[in-house]
Amino acid sequence: RRVKPLLRWLSDLGMTAPEVRKAVVRCPKIFDVDLEKVSKPVVLWLKDLGMDDSQVKRTIASFPSLLGCSIEQNLNPKVQWLRDFGMDDSQVKKTILRLPQLLGCSIEHNLNPKVQ
């Protein structure tokens, strides 16, 4: 039930068929994620960071697991962590565009130990 709507939605985001296949192979769990309650809000969250459609597409293609991340529990704390380093919104956006996998890292177990 969730396969066709997700594939259609990824295509509507501008992802090509090979990009969609690659995303699904890299993160098959995205089929288990609620499209309306989780994935679509994540895309809106990326746009609120200032990303345009092509940047959103590129970010998701690079890190499809992002579509299953909680905004409140995962994404917002990562952005705040970057801001605590003195990054402004533009720098946060550039950092996420360069390394979207950062959003999947644990602050406590991965990010903080690397900067201390």
mmCIF file of N, CA and C in Angstrom:
data_model
loop_
_atom_site.group_PDB
_atom_site.id
_atom_site.type_symbol
_atom_site.label_atom_id
_atom_site.label_comp_id
_atom_site.label_asym_id
_atom_site.label_seq_id
_atom_site.Cartn_x
_atom_site.Cartn_y
_atom_site.Cartn_z
ATOM 1 N N ARG A 1 0.819 -1.207 0.000
ATOM 2 C CA ARG A 1 0.000 0.000 0.000
ATOM 3 C C ARG A 1 0.856 1.261 0.000
ATOM 4 N N ARG A 2 2.014 1.200 0.612
ATOM 5 C CA ARG A 2 2.834 2.401 0.727
ATOM 6 C C ARG A 2 3.848 2.550 -0.406
ATOM 7 N N VAL A 3 4.044 1.485 -1.168
ATOM 8 C CA VAL A 3 5.112 1.498 -2.172
ATOM 9 C C VAL A 3 4.815 2.496 -3.288
ATOM 10 N N LYS A 4 3.678 2.352 -3.940
ATOM 11 C CA LYS A 4 3.381 3.221 -5.081
ATOM 12 C C LYS A 4 3.302 4.697 -4.699
ATOM 13 N N PRO A 5 2.602 5.041 -3.594
ATOM 14 C CA PRO A 5 2.578 6.465 -3.238
ATOM 15 C C PRO A 5 3.963 7.037 -2.946
ATOM 16 N N LEU A 6 4.810 6.254 -2.285
ATOM 17 C CA LEU A 6 6.162 6.736 -1.993
ATOM 18 C C LEU A 6 6.968 6.915 -3.266
ATOM 19 N N LEU A 7 6.923 5.935 -4.139
ATOM 20 C CA LEU A 7 7.676 6.039 -5.401
ATOM 21 C C LEU A 7 7.191 7.220 -6.232
ATOM 22 N N ARG A 8 5.886 7.405 -6.279
ATOM 23 C CA ARG A 8 5.316 8.537 -7.030
ATOM 24 C C ARG A 8 5.755 9.857 -6.397
ATOM 25 N N TRP A 9 5.725 9.920 -5.066
ATOM 26 C CA TRP A 9 6.112 11.145 -4.367
ATOM 27 C C TRP A 9 7.592 11.476 -4.594
ATOM 28 N N LEU A 10 8.457 10.462 -4.514
ATOM 29 C CA LEU A 10 9.889 10.690 -4.772
ATOM 30 C C LEU A 10 10.101 11.192 -6.195
ATOM 31 N N SER A 11 9.359 10.625 -7.118
ATOM 32 C CA SER A 11 9.432 11.084 -8.507
ATOM 33 C C SER A 11 8.940 12.527 -8.632
ATOM 34 N N ASP A 12 7.866 12.838 -7.922
ATOM 35 C CA ASP A 12 7.333 14.211 -7.934
ATOM 36 C C ASP A 12 8.329 15.212 -7.346
ATOM 37 N N LEU A 13 9.212 14.739 -6.460
ATOM 38 C CA LEU A 13 10.251 15.614 -5.903
ATOM 39 C C LEU A 13 11.342 15.921 -6.924
ATOM 40 N N GLY A 14 11.287 15.203 -8.048
ATOM 41 C CA GLY A 14 12.272 15.436 -9.100
ATOM 42 C C GLY A 14 13.327 14.353 -9.204
ATOM 43 N N MET A 15 13.191 13.316 -8.393
ATOM 44 C CA MET A 15 14.166 12.232 -8.459
ATOM 45 C C MET A 15 13.919 11.393 -9.703
ATOM 46 N N THR A 16 14.992 11.043 -10.381
ATOM 47 C CA THR A 16 14.896 10.182 -11.557
ATOM 48 C C THR A 16 14.658 8.740 -11.105
ATOM 49 N N ALA A 17 14.256 7.896 -12.022
ATOM 50 C CA ALA A 17 14.032 6.480 -11.693
ATOM 51 C C ALA A 17 15.290 5.843 -11.105
ATOM 52 N N PRO A 18 16.492 6.077 -11.686
ATOM 53 C CA PRO A 18 17.691 5.506 -11.060
ATOM 54 C C PRO A 18 17.952 6.058 -9.659
ATOM 55 N N GLU A 19 17.665 7.331 -9.429
ATOM 56 C CA GLU A 19 17.852 7.906 -8.093
ATOM 57 C C GLU A 19 16.878 7.293 -7.089
ATOM 58 N N VAL A 20 15.651 7.077 -7.525
ATOM 59 C CA VAL A 20 14.648 6.454 -6.646
ATOM 60 C C VAL A 20 15.080 5.039 -6.302
ATOM 61 N N ARG A 21 15.518 4.274 -7.312
ATOM 62 C CA ARG A 21 15.979 2.902 -7.057
ATOM 63 C C ARG A 21 17.134 2.883 -6.066
ATOM 64 N N LYS A 22 18.084 3.778 -6.286
ATOM 65 C CA LYS A 22 19.252 3.842 -5.407
ATOM 66 C C LYS A 22 18.838 4.191 -3.975
ATOM 67 N N ALA A 23 17.916 5.137 -3.840
ATOM 68 C CA ALA A 23 17.450 5.529 -2.511
ATOM 69 C C ALA A 23 16.774 4.368 -1.802
ATOM 70 N N VAL A 24 15.963 3.629 -2.521
ATOM 71 C CA VAL A 24 15.240 2.498 -1.934
ATOM 72 C C VAL A 24 16.210 1.375 -1.555
ATOM 73 N N VAL A 25 17.203 1.143 -2.390
ATOM 74 C CA VAL A 25 18.195 0.109 -2.077
ATOM 75 C C VAL A 25 19.017 0.522 -0.859
ATOM 76 N N ARG A 26 19.379 1.789 -0.786
ATOM 77 C CA ARG A 26 20.178 2.278 0.343
ATOM 78 C C ARG A 26 19.391 2.309 1.640
ATOM 79 N N CYS A 27 18.089 2.538 1.533
ATOM 80 C CA CYS A 27 17.275 2.666 2.744
ATOM 81 C C CYS A 27 15.874 2.082 2.513
ATOM 82 N N PRO A 28 15.763 0.759 2.480
ATOM 83 C CA PRO A 28 14.438 0.166 2.258
ATOM 84 C C PRO A 28 13.440 0.475 3.372
ATOM 85 N N LYS A 29 13.931 0.917 4.519
ATOM 86 C CA LYS A 29 13.039 1.254 5.634
ATOM 87 C C LYS A 29 12.130 2.441 5.316
ATOM 88 N N ILE A 30 12.452 3.196 4.269
ATOM 89 C CA ILE A 30 11.592 4.342 3.961
ATOM 90 C C ILE A 30 10.179 3.907 3.589
ATOM 91 N N PHE A 31 10.023 2.625 3.207
ATOM 92 C CA PHE A 31 8.679 2.126 2.924
ATOM 93 C C PHE A 31 7.849 1.976 4.191
ATOM 94 N N ASP A 32 8.515 1.885 5.332
ATOM 95 C CA ASP A 32 7.811 1.731 6.603
ATOM 96 C C ASP A 32 7.433 3.066 7.242
ATOM 97 N N VAL A 33 7.919 4.148 6.671
ATOM 98 C CA VAL A 33 7.712 5.480 7.244
ATOM 99 C C VAL A 33 6.381 6.048 6.752
ATOM 100 N N ASP A 34 5.682 6.715 7.634
ATOM 101 C CA ASP A 34 4.421 7.359 7.266
ATOM 102 C C ASP A 34 4.717 8.582 6.409
ATOM 103 N N LEU A 35 4.331 8.507 5.170
ATOM 104 C CA LEU A 35 4.609 9.564 4.196
ATOM 105 C C LEU A 35 4.038 10.914 4.636
ATOM 106 N N GLU A 36 2.797 10.907 5.087
ATOM 107 C CA GLU A 36 2.127 12.157 5.450
ATOM 108 C C GLU A 36 2.628 12.746 6.768
ATOM 109 N N LYS A 37 2.906 11.895 7.739
ATOM 110 C CA LYS A 37 3.267 12.374 9.075
ATOM 111 C C LYS A 37 4.753 12.593 9.269
ATOM 112 N N VAL A 38 5.588 11.917 8.465
ATOM 113 C CA VAL A 38 7.033 12.016 8.689
ATOM 114 C C VAL A 38 7.762 12.547 7.467
ATOM 115 N N SER A 39 7.677 11.853 6.350
ATOM 116 C CA SER A 39 8.497 12.201 5.180
ATOM 117 C C SER A 39 8.164 13.568 4.584
ATOM 118 N N LYS A 40 6.891 13.834 4.368
ATOM 119 C CA LYS A 40 6.522 15.137 3.799
ATOM 120 C C LYS A 40 6.909 16.292 4.726
ATOM 121 N N PRO A 41 6.686 16.169 6.038
ATOM 122 C CA PRO A 41 7.153 17.239 6.923
ATOM 123 C C PRO A 41 8.678 17.430 6.886
ATOM 124 N N VAL A 42 9.432 16.361 6.677
ATOM 125 C CA VAL A 42 10.894 16.499 6.577
ATOM 126 C C VAL A 42 11.253 17.355 5.366
ATOM 127 N N VAL A 43 10.570 17.145 4.254
ATOM 128 C CA VAL A 43 10.824 17.954 3.060
ATOM 129 C C VAL A 43 10.491 19.417 3.335
ATOM 130 N N LEU A 44 9.383 19.666 3.984
ATOM 131 C CA LEU A 44 9.030 21.048 4.340
ATOM 132 C C LEU A 44 10.081 21.644 5.285
ATOM 133 N N TRP A 45 10.599 20.838 6.198
ATOM 134 C CA TRP A 45 11.635 21.279 7.125
ATOM 135 C C TRP A 45 12.891 21.690 6.347
ATOM 136 N N LEU A 46 13.269 20.893 5.355
ATOM 137 C CA LEU A 46 14.438 21.239 4.529
ATOM 138 C C LEU A 46 14.200 22.552 3.784
ATOM 139 N N LYS A 47 12.995 22.740 3.291
ATOM 140 C CA LYS A 47 12.673 23.990 2.598
ATOM 141 C C LYS A 47 12.691 25.172 3.558
ATOM 142 N N ASP A 48 12.265 24.937 4.800
ATOM 143 C CA ASP A 48 12.325 25.993 5.805
ATOM 144 C C ASP A 48 13.764 26.383 6.129
ATOM 145 N N LEU A 49 14.701 25.454 5.899
ATOM 146 C CA LEU A 49 16.120 25.780 6.072
ATOM 147 C C LEU A 49 16.642 26.644 4.923
ATOM 148 N N GLY A 50 15.816 26.808 3.902
ATOM 149 C CA GLY A 50 16.205 27.633 2.767
ATOM 150 C C GLY A 50 16.590 26.854 1.522
ATOM 151 N N MET A 51 16.366 25.555 1.531
ATOM 152 C CA MET A 51 16.718 24.758 0.361
ATOM 153 C C MET A 51 15.658 24.904 -0.718
ATOM 154 N N ASP A 52 16.122 24.956 -1.957
ATOM 155 C CA ASP A 52 15.180 24.943 -3.076
ATOM 156 C C ASP A 52 14.890 23.490 -3.456
ATOM 157 N N ASP A 53 14.014 23.292 -4.426
ATOM 158 C CA ASP A 53 13.587 21.939 -4.786
ATOM 159 C C ASP A 53 14.752 21.052 -5.209
ATOM 160 N N SER A 54 15.673 21.579 -5.983
ATOM 161 C CA SER A 54 16.796 20.758 -6.448
ATOM 162 C C SER A 54 17.723 20.392 -5.291
ATOM 163 N N GLN A 55 17.870 21.286 -4.331
ATOM 164 C CA GLN A 55 18.703 20.981 -3.165
ATOM 165 C C GLN A 55 18.040 19.946 -2.272
ATOM 166 N N VAL A 56 16.725 20.030 -2.128
ATOM 167 C CA VAL A 56 15.980 19.028 -1.352
ATOM 168 C C VAL A 56 16.146 17.663 -2.013
ATOM 169 N N LYS A 57 15.962 17.618 -3.308
ATOM 170 C CA LYS A 57 16.103 16.364 -4.054
ATOM 171 C C LYS A 57 17.492 15.779 -3.875
ATOM 172 N N ARG A 58 18.499 16.600 -4.011
ATOM 173 C CA ARG A 58 19.887 16.146 -3.881
ATOM 174 C C ARG A 58 20.165 15.627 -2.467
ATOM 175 N N THR A 59 19.637 16.319 -1.465
ATOM 176 C CA THR A 59 19.843 15.913 -0.075
ATOM 177 C C THR A 59 19.194 14.561 0.197
ATOM 178 N N ILE A 60 17.978 14.384 -0.271
ATOM 179 C CA ILE A 60 17.273 13.119 -0.055
ATOM 180 C C ILE A 60 17.920 11.991 -0.852
ATOM 181 N N ALA A 61 18.330 12.274 -2.068
ATOM 182 C CA ALA A 61 19.000 11.246 -2.877
ATOM 183 C C ALA A 61 20.299 10.800 -2.208
ATOM 184 N N SER A 62 20.980 11.722 -1.580
ATOM 185 C CA SER A 62 22.246 11.422 -0.921
ATOM 186 C C SER A 62 22.051 10.708 0.420
ATOM 187 N N PHE A 63 20.973 11.046 1.119
ATOM 188 C CA PHE A 63 20.726 10.481 2.449
ATOM 189 C C PHE A 63 19.235 10.172 2.606
ATOM 190 N N PRO A 64 18.754 9.096 1.959
ATOM 191 C CA PRO A 64 17.321 8.788 2.000
ATOM 192 C C PRO A 64 16.793 8.472 3.398
ATOM 193 N N SER A 65 17.650 8.041 4.305
ATOM 194 C CA SER A 65 17.212 7.777 5.686
ATOM 195 C C SER A 65 16.626 9.022 6.337
ATOM 196 N N LEU A 66 16.990 10.168 5.816
ATOM 197 C CA LEU A 66 16.479 11.435 6.331
ATOM 198 C C LEU A 66 14.958 11.455 6.344
ATOM 199 N N LEU A 67 14.345 10.760 5.395
ATOM 200 C CA LEU A 67 12.886 10.760 5.285
ATOM 201 C C LEU A 67 12.200 10.077 6.459
ATOM 202 N N GLY A 68 12.961 9.368 7.277
ATOM 203 C CA GLY A 68 12.385 8.719 8.440
ATOM 204 C C GLY A 68 12.770 9.363 9.758
ATOM 205 N N CYS A 69 13.454 10.495 9.680
ATOM 206 C CA CYS A 69 13.933 11.157 10.902
ATOM 207 C C CYS A 69 12.845 12.010 11.544
ATOM 208 N N SER A 70 12.852 12.009 12.842
ATOM 209 C CA SER A 70 11.947 12.872 13.596
ATOM 210 C C SER A 70 12.504 14.298 13.589
ATOM 211 N N ILE A 71 11.666 15.239 13.243
ATOM 212 C CA ILE A 71 12.103 16.635 13.228
ATOM 213 C C ILE A 71 12.427 17.097 14.640
ATOM 214 N N GLU A 72 11.533 16.816 15.581
ATOM 215 C CA GLU A 72 11.711 17.302 16.944
ATOM 216 C C GLU A 72 12.849 16.592 17.678
ATOM 217 N N GLN A 73 12.935 15.284 17.508
ATOM 218 C CA GLN A 73 13.906 14.510 18.275
ATOM 219 C C GLN A 73 15.268 14.397 17.603
ATOM 220 N N ASN A 74 15.317 14.599 16.285
ATOM 221 C CA ASN A 74 16.567 14.359 15.583
ATOM 222 C C ASN A 74 17.076 15.586 14.832
ATOM 223 N N LEU A 75 16.262 16.102 13.945
ATOM 224 C CA LEU A 75 16.739 17.143 13.031
ATOM 225 C C LEU A 75 16.945 18.491 13.710
ATOM 226 N N ASN A 76 15.955 18.954 14.461
ATOM 227 C CA ASN A 76 16.116 20.245 15.141
ATOM 228 C C ASN A 76 17.309 20.264 16.095
ATOM 229 N N PRO A 77 17.527 19.190 16.887
ATOM 230 C CA PRO A 77 18.709 19.204 17.755
ATOM 231 C C PRO A 77 20.033 19.274 16.981
ATOM 232 N N LYS A 78 20.092 18.667 15.802
ATOM 233 C CA LYS A 78 21.330 18.733 14.996
ATOM 234 C C LYS A 78 21.571 20.157 14.497
ATOM 235 N N VAL A 79 20.495 20.800 14.062
ATOM 236 C CA VAL A 79 20.632 22.186 13.605
ATOM 237 C C VAL A 79 21.038 23.082 14.766
ATOM 238 N N GLN A 80 20.445 22.863 15.926
ATOM 239 C CA GLN A 80 20.821 23.654 17.096
ATOM 240 C C GLN A 80 22.275 23.408 17.463
ATOM 241 N N TRP A 81 22.736 22.186 17.350
ATOM 242 C CA TRP A 81 24.129 21.833 17.634
ATOM 243 C C TRP A 81 25.062 22.618 16.701
ATOM 244 N N LEU A 82 24.698 22.707 15.429
ATOM 245 C CA LEU A 82 25.500 23.482 14.470
ATOM 246 C C LEU A 82 25.460 24.976 14.814
ATOM 247 N N ARG A 83 24.302 25.468 15.198
ATOM 248 C CA ARG A 83 24.181 26.885 15.570
ATOM 249 C C ARG A 83 24.984 27.197 16.829
ATOM 250 N N ASP A 84 25.042 26.235 17.732
ATOM 251 C CA ASP A 84 25.831 26.432 18.954
ATOM 252 C C ASP A 84 27.316 26.607 18.650
ATOM 253 N N PHE A 85 27.743 26.159 17.487
ATOM 254 C CA PHE A 85 29.119 26.369 17.043
ATOM 255 C C PHE A 85 29.295 27.731 16.392
ATOM 256 N N GLY A 86 28.201 28.482 16.322
ATOM 257 C CA GLY A 86 28.290 29.814 15.752
ATOM 258 C C GLY A 86 27.879 29.900 14.293
ATOM 259 N N MET A 87 27.351 28.813 13.755
ATOM 260 C CA MET A 87 26.919 28.846 12.355
ATOM 261 C C MET A 87 25.616 29.625 12.229
ATOM 262 N N ASP A 88 25.525 30.428 11.172
ATOM 263 C CA ASP A 88 24.260 31.083 10.879
ATOM 264 C C ASP A 88 23.431 30.161 9.976
ATOM 265 N N ASP A 89 22.230 30.589 9.634
ATOM 266 C CA ASP A 89 21.331 29.734 8.853
ATOM 267 C C ASP A 89 21.930 29.334 7.512
ATOM 268 N N SER A 90 22.615 30.254 6.872
ATOM 269 C CA SER A 90 23.231 29.957 5.581
ATOM 270 C C SER A 90 24.319 28.887 5.720
ATOM 271 N N GLN A 91 25.108 28.985 6.768
ATOM 272 C CA GLN A 91 26.169 28.001 6.993
ATOM 273 C C GLN A 91 25.599 26.636 7.372
ATOM 274 N N VAL A 92 24.525 26.636 8.140
ATOM 275 C CA VAL A 92 23.860 25.380 8.494
ATOM 276 C C VAL A 92 23.366 24.696 7.224
ATOM 277 N N LYS A 93 22.721 25.454 6.374
ATOM 278 C CA LYS A 93 22.211 24.910 5.115
ATOM 279 C C LYS A 93 23.347 24.349 4.273
ATOM 280 N N LYS A 94 24.433 25.089 4.126
ATOM 281 C CA LYS A 94 25.574 24.626 3.332
ATOM 282 C C LYS A 94 26.172 23.358 3.911
ATOM 283 N N THR A 95 26.255 23.289 5.228
ATOM 284 C CA THR A 95 26.809 22.101 5.884
ATOM 285 C C THR A 95 25.943 20.883 5.611
ATOM 286 N N ILE A 96 24.632 21.048 5.724
ATOM 287 C CA ILE A 96 23.726 19.928 5.477
ATOM 288 C C ILE A 96 23.755 19.521 4.005
ATOM 289 N N LEU A 97 23.870 20.493 3.116
ATOM 290 C CA LEU A 97 23.968 20.158 1.701
ATOM 291 C C LEU A 97 25.238 19.374 1.400
ATOM 292 N N ARG A 98 26.330 19.736 2.047
ATOM 293 C CA ARG A 98 27.600 19.042 1.816
ATOM 294 C C ARG A 98 27.637 17.671 2.474
ATOM 295 N N LEU A 99 27.008 17.556 3.632
ATOM 296 C CA LEU A 99 27.084 16.316 4.405
ATOM 297 C C LEU A 99 25.746 16.021 5.092
ATOM 298 N N PRO A 100 24.749 15.630 4.319
ATOM 299 C CA PRO A 100 23.441 15.374 4.926
ATOM 300 C C PRO A 100 23.463 14.223 5.937
ATOM 301 N N GLN A 101 24.431 13.328 5.817
ATOM 302 C CA GLN A 101 24.550 12.209 6.750
ATOM 303 C C GLN A 101 24.785 12.696 8.182
ATOM 304 N N LEU A 102 25.257 13.905 8.323
ATOM 305 C CA LEU A 102 25.444 14.501 9.646
ATOM 306 C C LEU A 102 24.144 14.467 10.444
ATOM 307 N N LEU A 103 23.031 14.606 9.751
ATOM 308 C CA LEU A 103 21.732 14.619 10.419
ATOM 309 C C LEU A 103 21.370 13.267 11.023
ATOM 310 N N GLY A 104 22.048 12.222 10.602
ATOM 311 C CA GLY A 104 21.792 10.896 11.139
ATOM 312 C C GLY A 104 22.738 10.504 12.255
ATOM 313 N N CYS A 105 23.703 11.354 12.558
ATOM 314 C CA CYS A 105 24.692 11.045 13.593
ATOM 315 C C CYS A 105 24.157 11.391 14.976
ATOM 316 N N SER A 106 24.611 10.643 15.948
ATOM 317 C CA SER A 106 24.274 10.926 17.341
ATOM 318 C C SER A 106 25.135 12.092 17.831
ATOM 319 N N ILE A 107 24.504 13.076 18.427
ATOM 320 C CA ILE A 107 25.260 14.200 18.990
ATOM 321 C C ILE A 107 26.149 13.691 20.115
ATOM 322 N N GLU A 108 25.574 12.914 20.995
ATOM 323 C CA GLU A 108 26.296 12.448 22.186
ATOM 324 C C GLU A 108 27.417 11.464 21.860
ATOM 325 N N HIS A 109 27.131 10.515 20.972
ATOM 326 C CA HIS A 109 28.086 9.437 20.722
ATOM 327 C C HIS A 109 28.985 9.664 19.514
ATOM 328 N N ASN A 110 28.649 10.584 18.656
ATOM 329 C CA ASN A 110 29.433 10.752 17.440
ATOM 330 C C ASN A 110 29.960 12.163 17.271
ATOM 331 N N LEU A 111 29.070 13.141 17.294
ATOM 332 C CA LEU A 111 29.481 14.514 16.981
ATOM 333 C C LEU A 111 30.297 15.158 18.080
ATOM 334 N N ASN A 112 29.778 15.149 19.304
ATOM 335 C CA ASN A 112 30.523 15.777 20.408
ATOM 336 C C ASN A 112 31.919 15.184 20.607
ATOM 337 N N PRO A 113 32.074 13.848 20.613
ATOM 338 C CA PRO A 113 33.414 13.300 20.792
ATOM 339 C C PRO A 113 34.401 13.721 19.696
ATOM 340 N N LYS A 114 33.902 13.972 18.501
ATOM 341 C CA LYS A 114 34.799 14.359 17.409
ATOM 342 C C LYS A 114 35.297 15.784 17.525
ATOM 343 N N VAL A 115 34.570 16.624 18.237
ATOM 344 C CA VAL A 115 34.980 18.013 18.345
ATOM 345 C C VAL A 115 35.643 18.344 19.682
ATOM 346 N N GLN A 116 35.657 17.381 20.580
ATOM 347 C CA GLN A 116 36.248 17.639 21.890
ATOM 348 C C GLN A 116 37.721 17.280 21.893
#
